Amino acid sequence: MVLSNLEHSTFDSSGSEAAQRFTTSDGTTLALWRGGAADSVVTYLFAHGWTLDHRSWDDVRARMEAAESDAAFLTYDHRGHGLSDRLPPGTGNLERLADDLAEIIASQVAGPIVLVGHSMGGMTIATLGERHPTLVADRVAGAAFVATTAGPFFPRLRRSPFFSERVIPWYFARGERSAQRPPSQRAARLNARAVLFGRDARNEDIDRALAQAELAGPGVTVEFGMSMSRHSRLRALQPYAAKPVAVVGGSIDRLCPPRHSIALAAALPNASLTLLPDAGHFLPYERSAEVVGRLRSVRRAAGLGAGGGRS
C-alpha cells in the first residue's frame, strides 16, 4: 500500500493538512486528509455518504479541531467519489468499502479510534463489524452512526423478486442517467433540498452538497445503490456492543427515517439515541454542533478524556 501527496487538489478542506493518496490492496487509490495533533490521544476517522465526499465533514471537523487540540482527524473519499480513483467495475459495494476502511485503520492510524459514519459511511462502519470484528474489537474505542441505518431497506417489498430484480435496478440506473445529464441548477437545488435536508436548509449547504455529487464517478449510483438496498446488518453490530456508541438521526430524514436510528440504537446496549427535531439527512451540515456534542460524549464514555480547546 502506497501513500503519497497529491500534486493538486481543488478542495477547500477544513484543515491545513495536505491531501494524500493511499493505494488499497486491489490497486484502487483513495484520497485522504489528515489534521489535528501529531501525537494524539484519539483519532476521529470520518466516512462520508453516498455520492458525497470528505468535504461533507468540513463543519464538524472545524468545530472538533477547535474543541479538541489533542485529537487527530482523518477524512477520506470513498472509491468512485471525490478525488479518489473512479470505481473499478464490480467493486461498488459495502463489503469493499469496509475492506478499504479496514486497510486504512490497519496501516494509517495509530492508537484509539472513534469511527464516525454518515449515511453510506455509517453502513460501511456496520459492515466493518461484520467483516473485521477483531479489528473493531482491538482498535475502535467508540463509534457514531449519523443519519444512517443497519437495514433493512424496503423490508416488505424486498421479498418480491420483481421489486428486487427489476424495480430497484431500474430506479438506480435512472438516477445515474439523471446525474450524468443534470437538470437545471434550480431543479437540482429543489431536489437536493427535498431529499437531503430538513426545514430551513441553507442555500450554501445545498450548493456544497451538489458540488460533491458532481464528482461522483460512473457506477457509483447503481452499484452502491444496489448494495445498500441489500444492507441488513443489525446482527453484525455485535462487535460494537461493548463500546460507547452515539446514534444520531433527523426527525424528518427522508432517506433514513427515524425508525432506522431507533432500530440501530436498540441493537446496541451502550448506544445513546438522539433524534434532532426538524432535521433531515445531511446532519453534518444541518446540525454540526449537535453532532460534535455526541462525538465528544463518545470520547468521554470511552475513557479518553474530554479533550482541550485551543487557547
PDB file of C-alpha atoms in Angstrom:
ATOM      1  CA  MET A   1       0.000   0.000   0.000  1.00  0.00           C
ATOM      2  CA  VAL A   2       1.362   3.384  -1.016  1.00  0.00           C
ATOM      3  CA  LEU A   3       0.749   6.792   0.494  1.00  0.00           C
ATOM      4  CA  SER A   4       1.881   9.937  -1.284  1.00  0.00           C
ATOM      5  CA  ASN A   5       0.991  13.602  -1.575  1.00  0.00           C
ATOM      6  CA  LEU A   6      -1.482  14.619  -4.236  1.00  0.00           C
ATOM      7  CA  GLU A   7       0.027  17.098  -6.638  1.00  0.00           C
ATOM      8  CA  HIS A   8      -3.101  19.199  -6.807  1.00  0.00           C
ATOM      9  CA  SER A   9      -6.426  19.439  -5.029  1.00  0.00           C
ATOM     10  CA  THR A  10      -9.380  21.667  -5.803  1.00  0.00           C
ATOM     11  CA  PHE A  11     -10.829  21.011  -2.372  1.00  0.00           C
ATOM     12  CA  ASP A  12     -11.019  23.610   0.355  1.00  0.00           C
ATOM     13  CA  SER A  13     -10.787  21.129   3.200  1.00  0.00           C
ATOM     14  CA  SER A  14     -11.386  22.082   6.805  1.00  0.00           C
ATOM     15  CA  GLY A  15      -7.786  21.711   7.896  1.00  0.00           C
ATOM     16  CA  SER A  16      -4.427  22.825   6.610  1.00  0.00           C
ATOM     17  CA  GLU A  17      -3.223  19.269   6.024  1.00  0.00           C
ATOM     18  CA  ALA A  18      -2.034  18.167   2.584  1.00  0.00           C
ATOM     19  CA  ALA A  19      -4.125  15.728   0.596  1.00  0.00           C
ATOM     20  CA  GLN A  20      -2.537  12.300   0.339  1.00  0.00           C
ATOM     21  CA  ARG A  21      -3.185   9.215  -1.760  1.00  0.00           C
ATOM     22  CA  PHE A  22      -3.477   5.714  -0.328  1.00  0.00           C
ATOM     23  CA  THR A  23      -3.401   2.590  -2.505  1.00  0.00           C
ATOM     24  CA  THR A  24      -5.638  -0.261  -1.395  1.00  0.00           C
ATOM     25  CA  SER A  25      -4.959  -3.969  -1.782  1.00  0.00           C
ATOM     26  CA  ASP A  26      -6.882  -4.130  -5.088  1.00  0.00           C
ATOM     27  CA  GLY A  27      -4.912  -1.241  -6.583  1.00  0.00           C
ATOM     28  CA  THR A  28      -7.527   1.484  -6.137  1.00  0.00           C
ATOM     29  CA  THR A  29      -6.174   4.756  -4.794  1.00  0.00           C
ATOM     30  CA  LEU A  30      -8.087   6.798  -2.242  1.00  0.00           C
ATOM     31  CA  ALA A  31      -7.594  10.456  -1.320  1.00  0.00           C
ATOM     32  CA  LEU A  32      -7.058  11.132   2.405  1.00  0.00           C
ATOM     33  CA  TRP A  33      -6.800  14.273   4.525  1.00  0.00           C
ATOM     34  CA  ARG A  34      -5.177  14.448   7.946  1.00  0.00           C
ATOM     35  CA  GLY A  35      -5.365  17.144  10.588  1.00  0.00           C
ATOM     36  CA  GLY A  36      -5.101  17.832  14.292  1.00  0.00           C
ATOM     37  CA  ALA A  37      -2.461  16.759  16.787  1.00  0.00           C
ATOM     38  CA  ALA A  38       0.555  14.804  15.593  1.00  0.00           C
ATOM     39  CA  ASP A  39       0.849  12.997  18.955  1.00  0.00           C
ATOM     40  CA  SER A  40      -2.859  12.444  19.521  1.00  0.00           C
ATOM     41  CA  VAL A  41      -4.837  10.822  22.318  1.00  0.00           C
ATOM     42  CA  VAL A  42      -7.522   9.703  19.879  1.00  0.00           C
ATOM     43  CA  THR A  43      -8.144   9.783  16.132  1.00  0.00           C
ATOM     44  CA  TYR A  44     -11.588  10.567  14.730  1.00  0.00           C
ATOM     45  CA  LEU A  45     -11.954   8.733  11.424  1.00  0.00           C
ATOM     46  CA  PHE A  46     -14.812  10.009   9.260  1.00  0.00           C
ATOM     47  CA  ALA A  47     -16.608   8.095   6.485  1.00  0.00           C
ATOM     48  CA  HIS A  48     -18.873  10.145   4.205  1.00  0.00           C
ATOM     49  CA  GLY A  49     -22.156   9.378   2.497  1.00  0.00           C
ATOM     50  CA  TRP A  50     -23.248   8.174  -0.937  1.00  0.00           C
ATOM     51  CA  THR A  51     -22.293  10.470  -3.868  1.00  0.00           C
ATOM     52  CA  LEU A  52     -20.690  12.935  -1.423  1.00  0.00           C
ATOM     53  CA  ASP A  53     -17.051  13.294  -0.368  1.00  0.00           C
ATOM     54  CA  HIS A  54     -14.859  14.195   2.589  1.00  0.00           C
ATOM     55  CA  ARG A  55     -15.992  17.833   2.464  1.00  0.00           C
ATOM     56  CA  SER A  56     -19.325  16.802   3.944  1.00  0.00           C
ATOM     57  CA  TRP A  57     -17.463  16.690   7.285  1.00  0.00           C
ATOM     58  CA  ASP A  58     -15.910  20.174   6.998  1.00  0.00           C
ATOM     59  CA  ASP A  59     -18.225  21.862   9.519  1.00  0.00           C
ATOM     60  CA  VAL A  60     -17.903  19.045  12.045  1.00  0.00           C
ATOM     61  CA  ARG A  61     -14.139  18.920  11.560  1.00  0.00           C
ATOM     62  CA  ALA A  62     -13.757  22.667  12.115  1.00  0.00           C
ATOM     63  CA  ARG A  63     -15.739  22.523  15.360  1.00  0.00           C
ATOM     64  CA  MET A  64     -13.919  19.419  16.570  1.00  0.00           C
ATOM     65  CA  GLU A  65     -10.468  20.825  15.855  1.00  0.00           C
ATOM     66  CA  ALA A  66     -11.348  23.943  17.852  1.00  0.00           C
ATOM     67  CA  ALA A  67     -12.703  21.873  20.736  1.00  0.00           C
ATOM     68  CA  GLU A  68     -10.085  19.110  20.987  1.00  0.00           C
ATOM     69  CA  SER A  69      -6.496  20.173  20.456  1.00  0.00           C
ATOM     70  CA  ASP A  70      -5.168  16.747  21.495  1.00  0.00           C
ATOM     71  CA  ALA A  71      -7.095  14.780  18.861  1.00  0.00           C
ATOM     72  CA  ALA A  72      -6.264  13.811  15.284  1.00  0.00           C
ATOM     73  CA  PHE A  73      -8.743  13.789  12.406  1.00  0.00           C
ATOM     74  CA  LEU A  74      -8.753  11.759   9.222  1.00  0.00           C
ATOM     75  CA  THR A  75     -11.215  12.073   6.366  1.00  0.00           C
ATOM     76  CA  TYR A  76     -11.121  10.331   3.005  1.00  0.00           C
ATOM     77  CA  ASP A  77     -13.047   9.910  -0.231  1.00  0.00           C
ATOM     78  CA  HIS A  78     -14.613   6.514  -0.893  1.00  0.00           C
ATOM     79  CA  ARG A  79     -13.650   4.806  -4.135  1.00  0.00           C
ATOM     80  CA  GLY A  80     -15.563   6.377  -7.019  1.00  0.00           C
ATOM     81  CA  HIS A  81     -16.087   9.619  -5.079  1.00  0.00           C
ATOM     82  CA  GLY A  82     -14.303  12.967  -4.893  1.00  0.00           C
ATOM     83  CA  LEU A  83     -10.602  12.764  -5.719  1.00  0.00           C
ATOM     84  CA  SER A  84     -10.308   9.022  -5.217  1.00  0.00           C
ATOM     85  CA  ASP A  85      -9.965   6.725  -8.221  1.00  0.00           C
ATOM     86  CA  ARG A  86     -13.041   6.068 -10.331  1.00  0.00           C
ATOM     87  CA  LEU A  87     -14.927   2.957  -9.362  1.00  0.00           C
ATOM     88  CA  PRO A  88     -13.457  -0.287 -10.732  1.00  0.00           C
ATOM     89  CA  PRO A  89     -16.490  -2.174 -12.098  1.00  0.00           C
ATOM     90  CA  GLY A  90     -17.875  -4.697  -9.642  1.00  0.00           C
ATOM     91  CA  THR A  91     -16.325  -3.074  -6.542  1.00  0.00           C
ATOM     92  CA  GLY A  92     -19.170  -0.688  -5.724  1.00  0.00           C
ATOM     93  CA  ASN A  93     -20.428  -2.437  -2.609  1.00  0.00           C
ATOM     94  CA  LEU A  94     -20.385  -2.008   1.151  1.00  0.00           C
ATOM     95  CA  GLU A  95     -18.172  -5.047   1.629  1.00  0.00           C
ATOM     96  CA  ARG A  96     -15.366  -3.468  -0.402  1.00  0.00           C
ATOM     97  CA  LEU A  97     -15.834  -0.130   1.371  1.00  0.00           C
ATOM     98  CA  ALA A  98     -15.471  -1.927   4.708  1.00  0.00           C
ATOM     99  CA  ASP A  99     -12.274  -3.589   3.479  1.00  0.00           C
ATOM    100  CA  ASP A 100     -10.927  -0.200   2.350  1.00  0.00           C
ATOM    101  CA  LEU A 101     -11.667   1.222   5.789  1.00  0.00           C
ATOM    102  CA  ALA A 102     -10.019  -1.759   7.490  1.00  0.00           C
ATOM    103  CA  GLU A 103      -6.856  -1.204   5.452  1.00  0.00           C
ATOM    104  CA  ILE A 104      -6.789   2.494   6.350  1.00  0.00           C
ATOM    105  CA  ILE A 105      -7.165   1.672  10.050  1.00  0.00           C
ATOM    106  CA  ALA A 106      -4.523  -1.048   9.995  1.00  0.00           C
ATOM    107  CA  SER A 107      -1.851   0.923   8.177  1.00  0.00           C
ATOM    108  CA  GLN A 108      -2.584   4.624   8.566  1.00  0.00           C
ATOM    109  CA  VAL A 109      -3.898   5.213  12.094  1.00  0.00           C
ATOM    110  CA  ALA A 110      -2.130   4.673  15.421  1.00  0.00           C
ATOM    111  CA  GLY A 111      -3.839   4.492  18.794  1.00  0.00           C
ATOM    112  CA  PRO A 112      -7.528   4.550  19.736  1.00  0.00           C
ATOM    113  CA  ILE A 113     -10.084   5.415  17.082  1.00  0.00           C
ATOM    114  CA  VAL A 114     -13.594   6.851  17.143  1.00  0.00           C
ATOM    115  CA  LEU A 115     -15.329   5.893  13.911  1.00  0.00           C
ATOM    116  CA  VAL A 116     -17.870   8.353  12.527  1.00  0.00           C
ATOM    117  CA  GLY A 117     -20.103   7.447   9.595  1.00  0.00           C
ATOM    118  CA  HIS A 118     -22.791   9.443   7.813  1.00  0.00           C
ATOM    119  CA  SER A 119     -25.370   7.631   5.654  1.00  0.00           C
ATOM    120  CA  MET A 120     -23.412   5.153   3.478  1.00  0.00           C
ATOM    121  CA  GLY A 121     -20.411   5.839   5.716  1.00  0.00           C
ATOM    122  CA  GLY A 122     -22.389   4.536   8.682  1.00  0.00           C
ATOM    123  CA  MET A 123     -23.339   1.455   6.679  1.00  0.00           C
ATOM    124  CA  THR A 124     -19.631   0.996   5.953  1.00  0.00           C
ATOM    125  CA  ILE A 125     -18.891   1.054   9.678  1.00  0.00           C
ATOM    126  CA  ALA A 126     -21.615  -1.531  10.303  1.00  0.00           C
ATOM    127  CA  THR A 127     -20.176  -3.744   7.558  1.00  0.00           C
ATOM    128  CA  LEU A 128     -16.697  -3.339   9.060  1.00  0.00           C
ATOM    129  CA  GLY A 129     -18.033  -5.029  12.199  1.00  0.00           C
ATOM    130  CA  GLU A 130     -19.275  -7.946  10.111  1.00  0.00           C
ATOM    131  CA  ARG A 131     -16.124  -8.437   8.052  1.00  0.00           C
ATOM    132  CA  HIS A 132     -13.413  -7.357  10.501  1.00  0.00           C
ATOM    133  CA  PRO A 133     -14.722  -7.946  14.050  1.00  0.00           C
ATOM    134  CA  THR A 134     -11.280  -8.451  15.580  1.00  0.00           C
ATOM    135  CA  LEU A 135     -10.040  -5.160  14.147  1.00  0.00           C
ATOM    136  CA  VAL A 136     -13.068  -3.380  15.618  1.00  0.00           C
ATOM    137  CA  ALA A 137     -12.524  -5.061  18.987  1.00  0.00           C
ATOM    138  CA  ASP A 138      -8.835  -4.173  19.122  1.00  0.00           C
ATOM    139  CA  ARG A 139      -8.685  -0.707  17.550  1.00  0.00           C
ATOM    140  CA  VAL A 140     -12.047   1.027  17.843  1.00  0.00           C
ATOM    141  CA  ALA A 141     -12.788   2.864  21.090  1.00  0.00           C
ATOM    142  CA  GLY A 142     -16.255   4.049  20.083  1.00  0.00           C
ATOM    143  CA  ALA A 143     -18.439   4.942  17.127  1.00  0.00           C
ATOM    144  CA  ALA A 144     -21.064   7.373  15.894  1.00  0.00           C
ATOM    145  CA  PHE A 145     -23.740   6.437  13.369  1.00  0.00           C
ATOM    146  CA  VAL A 146     -25.113   9.635  11.830  1.00  0.00           C
ATOM    147  CA  ALA A 147     -28.301   9.643   9.713  1.00  0.00           C
ATOM    148  CA  THR A 148     -27.793   6.046   8.697  1.00  0.00           C
ATOM    149  CA  THR A 149     -29.123   2.520   9.037  1.00  0.00           C
ATOM    150  CA  ALA A 150     -28.128  -1.053   9.731  1.00  0.00           C
ATOM    151  CA  GLY A 151     -31.029  -2.076   7.492  1.00  0.00           C
ATOM    152  CA  PRO A 152     -33.094  -3.431   6.127  1.00  0.00           C
ATOM    153  CA  PHE A 153     -34.434  -1.064   3.496  1.00  0.00           C
ATOM    154  CA  PHE A 154     -37.772  -1.951   1.927  1.00  0.00           C
ATOM    155  CA  PRO A 155     -38.436  -4.779   4.478  1.00  0.00           C
ATOM    156  CA  ARG A 156     -41.647  -5.915   2.792  1.00  0.00           C
ATOM    157  CA  LEU A 157     -41.075  -5.094  -0.850  1.00  0.00           C
ATOM    158  CA  ARG A 158     -37.575  -6.596  -0.900  1.00  0.00           C
ATOM    159  CA  ARG A 159     -39.196 -10.054  -0.609  1.00  0.00           C
ATOM    160  CA  SER A 160     -40.691  -9.536  -4.061  1.00  0.00           C
ATOM    161  CA  PRO A 161     -38.408 -10.852  -6.862  1.00  0.00           C
ATOM    162  CA  PHE A 162     -39.932  -8.350  -9.286  1.00  0.00           C
ATOM    163  CA  PHE A 163     -39.124  -5.454  -6.961  1.00  0.00           C
ATOM    164  CA  SER A 164     -35.603  -6.674  -6.159  1.00  0.00           C
ATOM    165  CA  GLU A 165     -34.632  -7.737  -9.661  1.00  0.00           C
ATOM    166  CA  ARG A 166     -36.444  -5.182 -11.803  1.00  0.00           C
ATOM    167  CA  VAL A 167     -37.669  -2.099  -9.948  1.00  0.00           C
ATOM    168  CA  ILE A 168     -34.608  -1.346  -7.803  1.00  0.00           C
ATOM    169  CA  PRO A 169     -32.047  -1.710 -10.649  1.00  0.00           C
ATOM    170  CA  TRP A 170     -34.237   0.443 -12.912  1.00  0.00           C
ATOM    171  CA  TYR A 171     -34.535   3.103 -10.213  1.00  0.00           C
ATOM    172  CA  PHE A 172     -30.795   3.418  -9.651  1.00  0.00           C
ATOM    173  CA  ALA A 173     -29.954   3.271 -13.358  1.00  0.00           C
ATOM    174  CA  ARG A 174     -32.408   6.089 -13.941  1.00  0.00           C
ATOM    175  CA  GLY A 175     -30.778   8.072 -11.140  1.00  0.00           C
ATOM    176  CA  GLU A 176     -27.323   7.610 -12.652  1.00  0.00           C
ATOM    177  CA  ARG A 177     -28.514   8.749 -16.086  1.00  0.00           C
ATOM    178  CA  SER A 178     -30.055  11.838 -14.487  1.00  0.00           C
ATOM    179  CA  ALA A 179     -26.790  12.592 -12.683  1.00  0.00           C
ATOM    180  CA  GLN A 180     -24.877  12.419 -15.969  1.00  0.00           C
ATOM    181  CA  ARG A 181     -27.387  14.763 -17.623  1.00  0.00           C
ATOM    182  CA  PRO A 182     -28.266  17.100 -14.758  1.00  0.00           C
ATOM    183  CA  PRO A 183     -31.377  19.276 -14.915  1.00  0.00           C
ATOM    184  CA  SER A 184     -31.265  22.994 -14.357  1.00  0.00           C
ATOM    185  CA  GLN A 185     -29.457  24.273 -11.292  1.00  0.00           C
ATOM    186  CA  ARG A 186     -32.773  25.350  -9.838  1.00  0.00           C
ATOM    187  CA  ALA A 187     -34.263  21.873 -10.283  1.00  0.00           C
ATOM    188  CA  ALA A 188     -31.152  20.269  -8.796  1.00  0.00           C
ATOM    189  CA  ARG A 189     -31.363  22.544  -5.759  1.00  0.00           C
ATOM    190  CA  LEU A 190     -35.055  21.803  -5.252  1.00  0.00           C
ATOM    191  CA  ASN A 191     -34.415  18.076  -5.439  1.00  0.00           C
ATOM    192  CA  ALA A 192     -31.464  18.230  -3.034  1.00  0.00           C
ATOM    193  CA  ARG A 193     -33.467  20.349  -0.604  1.00  0.00           C
ATOM    194  CA  ALA A 194     -36.358  17.880  -0.673  1.00  0.00           C
ATOM    195  CA  VAL A 195     -34.255  14.717  -0.385  1.00  0.00           C
ATOM    196  CA  LEU A 196     -31.244  15.655   1.737  1.00  0.00           C
ATOM    197  CA  PHE A 197     -32.311  18.463   4.043  1.00  0.00           C
ATOM    198  CA  GLY A 198     -34.861  19.277   6.684  1.00  0.00           C
ATOM    199  CA  ARG A 199     -36.528  22.599   7.406  1.00  0.00           C
ATOM    200  CA  ASP A 200     -34.682  25.885   6.950  1.00  0.00           C
ATOM    201  CA  ALA A 201     -31.895  24.451   4.788  1.00  0.00           C
ATOM    202  CA  ARG A 202     -29.261  26.989   3.797  1.00  0.00           C
ATOM    203  CA  ASN A 203     -28.660  27.546   0.091  1.00  0.00           C
ATOM    204  CA  GLU A 204     -24.900  27.415   0.568  1.00  0.00           C
ATOM    205  CA  ASP A 205     -25.194  23.946   2.149  1.00  0.00           C
ATOM    206  CA  ILE A 206     -27.301  22.707  -0.746  1.00  0.00           C
ATOM    207  CA  ASP A 207     -24.744  24.043  -3.217  1.00  0.00           C
ATOM    208  CA  ARG A 208     -21.927  22.349  -1.318  1.00  0.00           C
ATOM    209  CA  ALA A 209     -23.750  19.014  -1.493  1.00  0.00           C
ATOM    210  CA  LEU A 210     -24.378  19.426  -5.225  1.00  0.00           C
ATOM    211  CA  ALA A 211     -20.712  20.251  -5.861  1.00  0.00           C
ATOM    212  CA  GLN A 212     -19.726  16.973  -4.224  1.00  0.00           C
ATOM    213  CA  ALA A 213     -22.308  14.956  -6.143  1.00  0.00           C
ATOM    214  CA  GLU A 214     -20.928  16.298  -9.429  1.00  0.00           C
ATOM    215  CA  LEU A 215     -17.637  14.479  -8.754  1.00  0.00           C
ATOM    216  CA  ALA A 216     -19.206  11.067  -8.156  1.00  0.00           C
ATOM    217  CA  GLY A 217     -17.998   8.842 -10.960  1.00  0.00           C
ATOM    218  CA  PRO A 218     -19.645   6.259 -13.218  1.00  0.00           C
ATOM    219  CA  GLY A 219     -21.190   3.277 -11.456  1.00  0.00           C
ATOM    220  CA  VAL A 220     -21.438   4.961  -8.061  1.00  0.00           C
ATOM    221  CA  THR A 221     -25.198   5.440  -8.125  1.00  0.00           C
ATOM    222  CA  VAL A 222     -26.092   1.997  -9.473  1.00  0.00           C
ATOM    223  CA  GLU A 223     -23.545  -0.246  -7.761  1.00  0.00           C
ATOM    224  CA  PHE A 224     -23.612   1.332  -4.316  1.00  0.00           C
ATOM    225  CA  GLY A 225     -27.363   1.865  -4.558  1.00  0.00           C
ATOM    226  CA  MET A 226     -27.907  -1.839  -5.198  1.00  0.00           C
ATOM    227  CA  SER A 227     -25.555  -2.791  -2.374  1.00  0.00           C
ATOM    228  CA  MET A 228     -27.330  -0.504   0.094  1.00  0.00           C
ATOM    229  CA  SER A 229     -30.703  -1.911  -0.947  1.00  0.00           C
ATOM    230  CA  ARG A 230     -29.450  -5.309   0.302  1.00  0.00           C
ATOM    231  CA  HIS A 231     -27.954  -3.900   3.504  1.00  0.00           C
ATOM    232  CA  SER A 232     -29.286  -5.746   6.568  1.00  0.00           C
ATOM    233  CA  ARG A 233     -26.742  -5.874   9.378  1.00  0.00           C
ATOM    234  CA  LEU A 234     -28.394  -5.294  12.743  1.00  0.00           C
ATOM    235  CA  ARG A 235     -26.866  -8.562  13.995  1.00  0.00           C
ATOM    236  CA  ALA A 236     -23.482  -7.609  12.555  1.00  0.00           C
ATOM    237  CA  LEU A 237     -23.271  -4.717  15.033  1.00  0.00           C
ATOM    238  CA  GLN A 238     -22.195  -7.113  17.818  1.00  0.00           C
ATOM    239  CA  PRO A 239     -18.501  -6.024  17.752  1.00  0.00           C
ATOM    240  CA  TYR A 240     -19.687  -2.541  18.817  1.00  0.00           C
ATOM    241  CA  ALA A 241     -21.933  -3.822  21.629  1.00  0.00           C
ATOM    242  CA  ALA A 242     -19.446  -3.218  24.450  1.00  0.00           C
ATOM    243  CA  LYS A 243     -18.313   0.164  23.146  1.00  0.00           C
ATOM    244  CA  PRO A 244     -19.850   3.610  23.603  1.00  0.00           C
ATOM    245  CA  VAL A 245     -21.901   4.467  20.525  1.00  0.00           C
ATOM    246  CA  ALA A 246     -23.848   7.553  19.521  1.00  0.00           C
ATOM    247  CA  VAL A 247     -26.749   7.180  17.097  1.00  0.00           C
ATOM    248  CA  VAL A 248     -27.945  10.500  15.674  1.00  0.00           C
ATOM    249  CA  GLY A 249     -30.900  10.912  13.326  1.00  0.00           C
ATOM    250  CA  GLY A 250     -33.090  13.636  11.900  1.00  0.00           C
ATOM    251  CA  SER A 251     -36.784  13.664  12.696  1.00  0.00           C
ATOM    252  CA  ILE A 252     -37.732  14.331   9.067  1.00  0.00           C
ATOM    253  CA  ASP A 253     -34.949  12.408   7.327  1.00  0.00           C
ATOM    254  CA  ARG A 254     -36.497  11.049   4.122  1.00  0.00           C
ATOM    255  CA  LEU A 255     -33.638   8.706   3.205  1.00  0.00           C
ATOM    256  CA  CYS A 256     -33.050   7.109   6.618  1.00  0.00           C
ATOM    257  CA  PRO A 257     -36.217   7.878   8.615  1.00  0.00           C
ATOM    258  CA  PRO A 258     -36.119   7.810  12.438  1.00  0.00           C
ATOM    259  CA  ARG A 259     -37.142   4.144  12.595  1.00  0.00           C
ATOM    260  CA  HIS A 260     -33.677   3.243  11.268  1.00  0.00           C
ATOM    261  CA  SER A 261     -31.899   5.153  14.038  1.00  0.00           C
ATOM    262  CA  ILE A 262     -34.229   3.694  16.651  1.00  0.00           C
ATOM    263  CA  ALA A 263     -33.595   0.124  15.471  1.00  0.00           C
ATOM    264  CA  LEU A 264     -29.839   0.681  15.295  1.00  0.00           C
ATOM    265  CA  ALA A 265     -29.668   2.097  18.814  1.00  0.00           C
ATOM    266  CA  ALA A 266     -31.866  -0.699  20.181  1.00  0.00           C
ATOM    267  CA  ALA A 267     -29.382  -3.277  18.862  1.00  0.00           C
ATOM    268  CA  LEU A 268     -26.507  -1.776  20.880  1.00  0.00           C
ATOM    269  CA  PRO A 269     -26.600  -1.911  24.713  1.00  0.00           C
ATOM    270  CA  ASN A 270     -24.312   1.090  25.176  1.00  0.00           C
ATOM    271  CA  ALA A 271     -25.829   3.302  22.500  1.00  0.00           C
ATOM    272  CA  SER A 272     -27.312   6.734  23.067  1.00  0.00           C
ATOM    273  CA  LEU A 273     -30.040   7.842  20.665  1.00  0.00           C
ATOM    274  CA  THR A 274     -30.539  11.447  19.587  1.00  0.00           C
ATOM    275  CA  LEU A 275     -33.318  12.447  17.174  1.00  0.00           C
ATOM    276  CA  LEU A 276     -32.971  16.066  16.130  1.00  0.00           C
ATOM    277  CA  PRO A 277     -36.237  17.963  15.517  1.00  0.00           C
ATOM    278  CA  ASP A 278     -36.867  19.352  12.023  1.00  0.00           C
ATOM    279  CA  ALA A 279     -33.571  17.947  10.754  1.00  0.00           C
ATOM    280  CA  GLY A 280     -33.200  15.953   7.560  1.00  0.00           C
ATOM    281  CA  HIS A 281     -30.499  13.636   6.257  1.00  0.00           C
ATOM    282  CA  PHE A 282     -27.498  15.967   5.970  1.00  0.00           C
ATOM    283  CA  LEU A 283     -26.872  16.328   9.690  1.00  0.00           C
ATOM    284  CA  PRO A 284     -23.140  17.128   9.315  1.00  0.00           C
ATOM    285  CA  TYR A 285     -24.251  20.425   7.721  1.00  0.00           C
ATOM    286  CA  GLU A 286     -27.651  20.990   9.307  1.00  0.00           C
ATOM    287  CA  ARG A 287     -26.728  20.138  12.893  1.00  0.00           C
ATOM    288  CA  SER A 288     -22.941  20.156  13.095  1.00  0.00           C
ATOM    289  CA  ALA A 289     -22.865  21.461  16.681  1.00  0.00           C
ATOM    290  CA  GLU A 290     -25.134  18.668  17.905  1.00  0.00           C
ATOM    291  CA  VAL A 291     -23.118  16.039  16.031  1.00  0.00           C
ATOM    292  CA  VAL A 292     -19.929  17.354  17.631  1.00  0.00           C
ATOM    293  CA  GLY A 293     -21.547  17.133  21.061  1.00  0.00           C
ATOM    294  CA  ARG A 294     -22.355  13.469  20.528  1.00  0.00           C
ATOM    295  CA  LEU A 295     -18.825  12.705  19.249  1.00  0.00           C
ATOM    296  CA  ARG A 296     -17.297  14.266  22.319  1.00  0.00           C
ATOM    297  CA  SER A 297     -19.613  12.255  24.559  1.00  0.00           C
ATOM    298  CA  VAL A 298     -18.395   9.047  22.891  1.00  0.00           C
ATOM    299  CA  ARG A 299     -14.810  10.021  23.647  1.00  0.00           C
ATOM    300  CA  ARG A 300     -15.601  10.695  27.291  1.00  0.00           C
ATOM    301  CA  ALA A 301     -17.517   7.436  27.650  1.00  0.00           C
ATOM    302  CA  ALA A 302     -14.555   5.582  26.154  1.00  0.00           C
ATOM    303  CA  GLY A 303     -12.319   6.932  28.926  1.00  0.00           C
ATOM    304  CA  LEU A 304     -10.174   9.005  26.586  1.00  0.00           C
ATOM    305  CA  GLY A 305     -10.585  12.323  28.422  1.00  0.00           C
ATOM    306  CA  ALA A 306     -12.573  15.329  27.390  1.00  0.00           C
ATOM    307  CA  GLY A 307     -10.097  16.993  25.042  1.00  0.00           C
ATOM    308  CA  GLY A 308      -8.914  20.559  25.347  1.00  0.00           C
ATOM    309  CA  GLY A 309      -9.779  23.564  23.220  1.00  0.00           C
ATOM    310  CA  ARG A 310      -7.212  25.835  21.732  1.00  0.00           C
ATOM    311  CA  SER A 311      -6.227  28.845  23.714  1.00  0.00           C
TER     312      SER A 311
END
